[in-house]
Coordinates of N, CA and C in Angstrom, one line a residue:
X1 N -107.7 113.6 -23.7 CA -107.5 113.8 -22.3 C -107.4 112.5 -21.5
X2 N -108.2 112.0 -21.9 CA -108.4 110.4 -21.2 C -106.8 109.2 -21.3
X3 N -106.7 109.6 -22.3 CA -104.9 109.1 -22.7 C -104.2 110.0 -21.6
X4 N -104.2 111.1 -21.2 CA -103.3 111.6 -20.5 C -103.2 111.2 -19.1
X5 N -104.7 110.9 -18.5 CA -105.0 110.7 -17.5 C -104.4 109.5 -17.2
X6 N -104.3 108.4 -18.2 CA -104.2 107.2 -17.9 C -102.7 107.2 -17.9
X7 N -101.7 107.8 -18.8 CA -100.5 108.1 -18.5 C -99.8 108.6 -17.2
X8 N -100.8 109.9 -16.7 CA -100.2 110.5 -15.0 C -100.7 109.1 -14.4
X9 N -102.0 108.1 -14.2 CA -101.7 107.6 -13.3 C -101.1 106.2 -13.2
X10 N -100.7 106.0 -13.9 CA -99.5 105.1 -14.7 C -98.4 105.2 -14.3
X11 N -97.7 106.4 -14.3 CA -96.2 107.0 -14.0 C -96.6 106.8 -11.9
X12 N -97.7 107.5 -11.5 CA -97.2 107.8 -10.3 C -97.3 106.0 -9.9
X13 N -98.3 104.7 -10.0 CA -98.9 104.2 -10.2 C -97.1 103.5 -10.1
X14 N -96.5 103.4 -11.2 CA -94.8 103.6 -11.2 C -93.9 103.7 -10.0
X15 N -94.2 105.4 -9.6 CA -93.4 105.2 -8.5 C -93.7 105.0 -6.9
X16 N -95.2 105.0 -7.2 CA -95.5 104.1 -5.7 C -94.9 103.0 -5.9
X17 N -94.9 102.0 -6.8 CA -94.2 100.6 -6.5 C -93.1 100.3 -6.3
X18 N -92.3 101.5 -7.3 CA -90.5 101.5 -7.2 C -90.5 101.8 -6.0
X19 N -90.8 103.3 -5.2 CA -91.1 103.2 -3.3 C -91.3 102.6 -2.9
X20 N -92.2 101.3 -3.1 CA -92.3 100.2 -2.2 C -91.4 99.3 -1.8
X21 N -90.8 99.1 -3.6 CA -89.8 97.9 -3.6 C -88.6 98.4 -2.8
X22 N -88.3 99.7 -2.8 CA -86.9 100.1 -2.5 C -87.4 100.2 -0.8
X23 N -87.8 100.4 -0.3 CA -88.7 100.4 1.1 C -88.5 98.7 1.5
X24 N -88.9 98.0 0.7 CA -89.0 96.2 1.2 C -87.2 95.9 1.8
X25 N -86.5 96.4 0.4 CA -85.2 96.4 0.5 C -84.8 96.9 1.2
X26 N -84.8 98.3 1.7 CA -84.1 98.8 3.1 C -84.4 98.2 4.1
X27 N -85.3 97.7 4.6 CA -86.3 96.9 5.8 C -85.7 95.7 5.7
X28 N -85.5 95.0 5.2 CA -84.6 94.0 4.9 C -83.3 94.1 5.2
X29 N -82.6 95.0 4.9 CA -81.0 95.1 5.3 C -80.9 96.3 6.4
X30 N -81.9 97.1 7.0 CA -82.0 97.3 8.1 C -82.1 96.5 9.7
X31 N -82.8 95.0 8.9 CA -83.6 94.5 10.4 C -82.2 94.1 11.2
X32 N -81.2 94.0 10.7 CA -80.3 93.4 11.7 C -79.6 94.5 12.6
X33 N -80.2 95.7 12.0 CA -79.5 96.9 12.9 C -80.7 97.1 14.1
X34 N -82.2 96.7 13.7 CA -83.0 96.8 14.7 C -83.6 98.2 14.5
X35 N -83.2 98.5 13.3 CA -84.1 100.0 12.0 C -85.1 99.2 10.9
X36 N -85.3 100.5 10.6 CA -86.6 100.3 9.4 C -86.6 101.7 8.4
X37 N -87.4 101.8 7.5 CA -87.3 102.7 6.8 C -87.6 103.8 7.4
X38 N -88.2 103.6 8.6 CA -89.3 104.8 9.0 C -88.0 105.5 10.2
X39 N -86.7 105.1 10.5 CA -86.4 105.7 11.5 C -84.5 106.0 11.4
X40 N -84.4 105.0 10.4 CA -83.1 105.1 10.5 C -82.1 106.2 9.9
X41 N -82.8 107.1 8.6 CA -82.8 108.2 8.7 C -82.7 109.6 9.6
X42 N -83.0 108.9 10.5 CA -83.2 110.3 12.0 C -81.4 109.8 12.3
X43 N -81.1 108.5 12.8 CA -80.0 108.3 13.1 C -78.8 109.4 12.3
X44 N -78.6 109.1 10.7 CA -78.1 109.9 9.7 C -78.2 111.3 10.4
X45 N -79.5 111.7 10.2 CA -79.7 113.7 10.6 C -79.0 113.8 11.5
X46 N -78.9 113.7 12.4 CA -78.6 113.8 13.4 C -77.1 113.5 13.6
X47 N -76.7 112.6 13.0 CA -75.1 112.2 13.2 C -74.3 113.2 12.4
X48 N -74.8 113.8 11.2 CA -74.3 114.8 9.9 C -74.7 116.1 10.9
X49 N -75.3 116.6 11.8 CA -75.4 118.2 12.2 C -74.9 118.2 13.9
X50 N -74.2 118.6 14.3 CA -73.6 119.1 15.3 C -74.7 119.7 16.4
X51 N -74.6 119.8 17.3 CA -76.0 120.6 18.1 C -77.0 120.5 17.6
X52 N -78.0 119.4 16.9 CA -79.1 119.6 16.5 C -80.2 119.6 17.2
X53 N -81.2 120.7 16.8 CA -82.5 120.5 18.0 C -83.2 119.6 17.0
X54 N -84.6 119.8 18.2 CA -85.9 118.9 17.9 C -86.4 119.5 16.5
X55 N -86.7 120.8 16.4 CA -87.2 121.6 15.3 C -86.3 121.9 14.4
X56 N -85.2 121.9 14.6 CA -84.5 121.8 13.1 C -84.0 120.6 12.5
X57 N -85.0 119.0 12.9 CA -84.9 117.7 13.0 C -86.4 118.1 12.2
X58 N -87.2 118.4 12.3 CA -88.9 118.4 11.9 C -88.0 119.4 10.7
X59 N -87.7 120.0 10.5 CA -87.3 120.8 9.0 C -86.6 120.1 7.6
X60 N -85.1 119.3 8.3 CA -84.5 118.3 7.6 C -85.3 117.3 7.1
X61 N -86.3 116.6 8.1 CA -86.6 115.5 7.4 C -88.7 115.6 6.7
X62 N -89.1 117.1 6.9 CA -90.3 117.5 6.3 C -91.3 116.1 6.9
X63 N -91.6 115.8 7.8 CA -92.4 115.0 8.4 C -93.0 116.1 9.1
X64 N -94.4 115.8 9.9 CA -95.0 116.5 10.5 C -94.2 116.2 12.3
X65 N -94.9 116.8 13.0 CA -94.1 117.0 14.4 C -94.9 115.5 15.2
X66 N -95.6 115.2 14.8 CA -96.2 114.1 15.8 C -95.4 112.4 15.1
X67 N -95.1 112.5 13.7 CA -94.2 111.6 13.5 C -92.8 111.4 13.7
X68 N -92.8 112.7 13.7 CA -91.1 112.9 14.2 C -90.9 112.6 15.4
X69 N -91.8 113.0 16.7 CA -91.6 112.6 18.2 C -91.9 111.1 18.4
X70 N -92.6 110.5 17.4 CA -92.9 109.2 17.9 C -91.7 108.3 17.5
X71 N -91.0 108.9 16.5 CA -89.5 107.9 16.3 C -88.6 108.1 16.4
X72 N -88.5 109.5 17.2 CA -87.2 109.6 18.2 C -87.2 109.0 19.8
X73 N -88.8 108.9 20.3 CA -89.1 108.1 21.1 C -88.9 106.9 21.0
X74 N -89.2 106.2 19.9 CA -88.4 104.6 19.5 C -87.0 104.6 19.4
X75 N -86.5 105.3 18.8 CA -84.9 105.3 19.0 C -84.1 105.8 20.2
X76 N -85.2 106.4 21.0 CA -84.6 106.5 22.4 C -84.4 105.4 23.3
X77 N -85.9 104.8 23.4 CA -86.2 103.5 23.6 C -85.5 102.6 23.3
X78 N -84.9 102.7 22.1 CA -83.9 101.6 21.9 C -81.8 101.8 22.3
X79 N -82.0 103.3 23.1 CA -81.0 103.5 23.0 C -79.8 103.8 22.2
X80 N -80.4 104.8 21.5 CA -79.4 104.9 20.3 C -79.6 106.8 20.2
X81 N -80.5 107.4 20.5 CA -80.7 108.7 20.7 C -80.7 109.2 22.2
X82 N -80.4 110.5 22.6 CA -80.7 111.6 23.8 C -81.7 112.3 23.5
X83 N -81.9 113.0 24.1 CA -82.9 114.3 24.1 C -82.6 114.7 25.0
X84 N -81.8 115.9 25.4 CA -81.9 116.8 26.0 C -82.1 118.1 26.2
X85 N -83.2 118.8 27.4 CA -83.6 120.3 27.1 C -82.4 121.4 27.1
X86 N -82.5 122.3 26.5 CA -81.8 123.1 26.0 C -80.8 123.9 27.4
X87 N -79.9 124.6 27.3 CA -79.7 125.6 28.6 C -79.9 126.7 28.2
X88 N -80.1 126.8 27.1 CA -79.9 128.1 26.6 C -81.3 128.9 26.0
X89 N -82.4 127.8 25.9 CA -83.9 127.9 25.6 C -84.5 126.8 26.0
X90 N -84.8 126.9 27.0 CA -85.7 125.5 28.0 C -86.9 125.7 27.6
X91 N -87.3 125.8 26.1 CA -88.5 125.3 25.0 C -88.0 124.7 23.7
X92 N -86.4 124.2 24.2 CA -86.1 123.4 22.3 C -85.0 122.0 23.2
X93 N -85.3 121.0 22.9 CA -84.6 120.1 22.4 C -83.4 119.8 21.8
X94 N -82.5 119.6 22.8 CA -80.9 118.8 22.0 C -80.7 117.8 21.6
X95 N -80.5 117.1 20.4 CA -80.8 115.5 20.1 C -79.0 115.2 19.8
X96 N -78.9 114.4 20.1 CA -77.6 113.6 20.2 C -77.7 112.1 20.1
X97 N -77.0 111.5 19.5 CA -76.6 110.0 19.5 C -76.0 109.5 20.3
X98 N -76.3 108.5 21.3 CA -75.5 108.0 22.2 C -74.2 107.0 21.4
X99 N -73.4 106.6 22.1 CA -72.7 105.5 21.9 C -72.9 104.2 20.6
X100 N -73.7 103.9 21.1 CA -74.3 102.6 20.0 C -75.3 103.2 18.9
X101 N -75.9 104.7 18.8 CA -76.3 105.1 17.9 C -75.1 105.7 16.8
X102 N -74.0 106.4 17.6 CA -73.1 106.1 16.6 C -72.6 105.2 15.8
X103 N -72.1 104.1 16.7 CA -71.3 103.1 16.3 C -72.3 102.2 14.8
X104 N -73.7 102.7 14.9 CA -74.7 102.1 13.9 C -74.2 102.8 12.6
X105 N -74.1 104.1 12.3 CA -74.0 105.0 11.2 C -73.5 104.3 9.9
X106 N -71.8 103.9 10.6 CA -71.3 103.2 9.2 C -72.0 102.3 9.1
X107 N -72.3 101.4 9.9 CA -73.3 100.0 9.1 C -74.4 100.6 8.7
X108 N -75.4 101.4 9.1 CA -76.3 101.6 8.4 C -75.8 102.7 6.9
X109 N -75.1 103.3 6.4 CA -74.4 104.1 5.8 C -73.8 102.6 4.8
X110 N -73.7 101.7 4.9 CA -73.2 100.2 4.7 C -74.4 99.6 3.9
X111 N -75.3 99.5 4.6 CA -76.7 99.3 4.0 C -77.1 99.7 3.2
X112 N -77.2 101.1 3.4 CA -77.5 101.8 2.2 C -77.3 101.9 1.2
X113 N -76.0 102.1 1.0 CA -75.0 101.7 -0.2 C -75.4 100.7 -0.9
X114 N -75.6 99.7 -0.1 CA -76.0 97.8 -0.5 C -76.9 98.0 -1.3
X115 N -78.1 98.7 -0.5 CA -79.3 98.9 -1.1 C -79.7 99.6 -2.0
X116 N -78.8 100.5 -2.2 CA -78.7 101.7 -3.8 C -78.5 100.9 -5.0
X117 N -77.5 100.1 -4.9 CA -76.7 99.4 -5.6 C -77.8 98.1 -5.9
X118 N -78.2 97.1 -5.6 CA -79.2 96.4 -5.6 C -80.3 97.0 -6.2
X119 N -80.9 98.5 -6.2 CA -82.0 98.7 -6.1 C -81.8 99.6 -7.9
X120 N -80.3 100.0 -8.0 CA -80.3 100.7 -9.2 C -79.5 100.0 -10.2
X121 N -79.3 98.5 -10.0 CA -78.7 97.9 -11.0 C -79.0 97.4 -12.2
X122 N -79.8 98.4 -12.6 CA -81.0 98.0 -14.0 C -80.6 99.8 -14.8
X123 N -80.1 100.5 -13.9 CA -79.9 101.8 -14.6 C -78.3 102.0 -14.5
X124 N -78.3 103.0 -16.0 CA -76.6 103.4 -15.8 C -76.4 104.4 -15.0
X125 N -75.5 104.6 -14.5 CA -75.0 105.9 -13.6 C -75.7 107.1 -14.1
X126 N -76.0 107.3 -15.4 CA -76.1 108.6 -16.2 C -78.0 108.5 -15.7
X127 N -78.5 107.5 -15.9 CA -79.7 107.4 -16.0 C -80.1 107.4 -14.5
X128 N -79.3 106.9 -13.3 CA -79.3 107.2 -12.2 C -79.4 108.8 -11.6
X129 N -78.4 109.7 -12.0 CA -78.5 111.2 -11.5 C -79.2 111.7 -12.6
X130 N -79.9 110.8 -14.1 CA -81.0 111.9 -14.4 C -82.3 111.6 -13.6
X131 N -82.4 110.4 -13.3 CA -83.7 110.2 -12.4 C -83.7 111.1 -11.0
X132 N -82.8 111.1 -10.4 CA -82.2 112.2 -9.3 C -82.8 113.6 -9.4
X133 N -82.6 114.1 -10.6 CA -82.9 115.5 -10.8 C -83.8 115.4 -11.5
X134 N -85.0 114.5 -12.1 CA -86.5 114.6 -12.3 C -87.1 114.2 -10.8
X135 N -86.2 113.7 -10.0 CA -87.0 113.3 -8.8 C -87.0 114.8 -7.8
X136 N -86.5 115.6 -8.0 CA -85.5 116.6 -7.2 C -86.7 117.6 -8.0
X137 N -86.8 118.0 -9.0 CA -87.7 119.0 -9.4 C -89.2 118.6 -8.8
X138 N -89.8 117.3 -9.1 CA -90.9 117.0 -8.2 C -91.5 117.4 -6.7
X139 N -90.4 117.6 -5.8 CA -90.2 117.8 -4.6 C -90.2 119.4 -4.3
X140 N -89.7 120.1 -5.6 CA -89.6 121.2 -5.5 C -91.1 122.0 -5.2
X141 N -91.6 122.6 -4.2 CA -92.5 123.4 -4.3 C -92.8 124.9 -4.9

């Protein structure tokens, strides 16, 4: 049993650091957009769904509701998100991208790519979407 133990914490032990590393790297080819790993994602949600609220922004991205509002608040702050109350239920939130939150998407969409590519250039394509779907079953509840 003690062999097994040392193996689970080994693996996760694994992918905390691959998450770090791939985290250093987005932070890195984010900072010139004035993103980070922690927000630039919202940009994406938001740009991919049409009329999106606040709470179906807390669903897509499985964060709790107090980190969600604090980095739509930064990206408001920076000008790149709206928030506006509903007309149709003045208890939900419309989130929209302004102008320069769009115009960010392809570059950040640009980055990303950079950073896949950089970050998976030790695995083949095949070994890429099998890691994808052992990563995908993990997630699964």
């Amino acid at each position: 049993m003690i062999e097994k133990k040392a193996e689970i914490d080994r693996t996760i032990s694994f992918l905390n650091i691959a998450s770090r590393n791939a985290q250093v790297l987005l932070d890195q080819a984010l900072k010139p957009l004035n993103l980070n790993t922690s927000n630039y994602y919202f940009i994406l949600k938001i740009a991919g769904h049409a009329d999106l609220t606040q709470d179906q922004l807390f669903n897509l991205i499985h964060l709790d509701h107090s980190n969600v509002t604090r980095r739509l608040d930064q990206l408001m702050q920076l000008g790149m998100v709206t928030k506006i109350r509903s007309t149709k239920d003045g208890r939900q939130w419309r989130l929209s991208l302004t102008d320069s939150g769009l115009a960010l998407v392809p570059q950040i969409e640009q980055a990303v790519t950079a950073v896949n590519a950089k970050f998976f250039h030790r695995l083949t394509p095949v070994q890429v979407q099998t890691l994808t779907v052992l990563l995908t079953h993990l997630q699964e509840e």
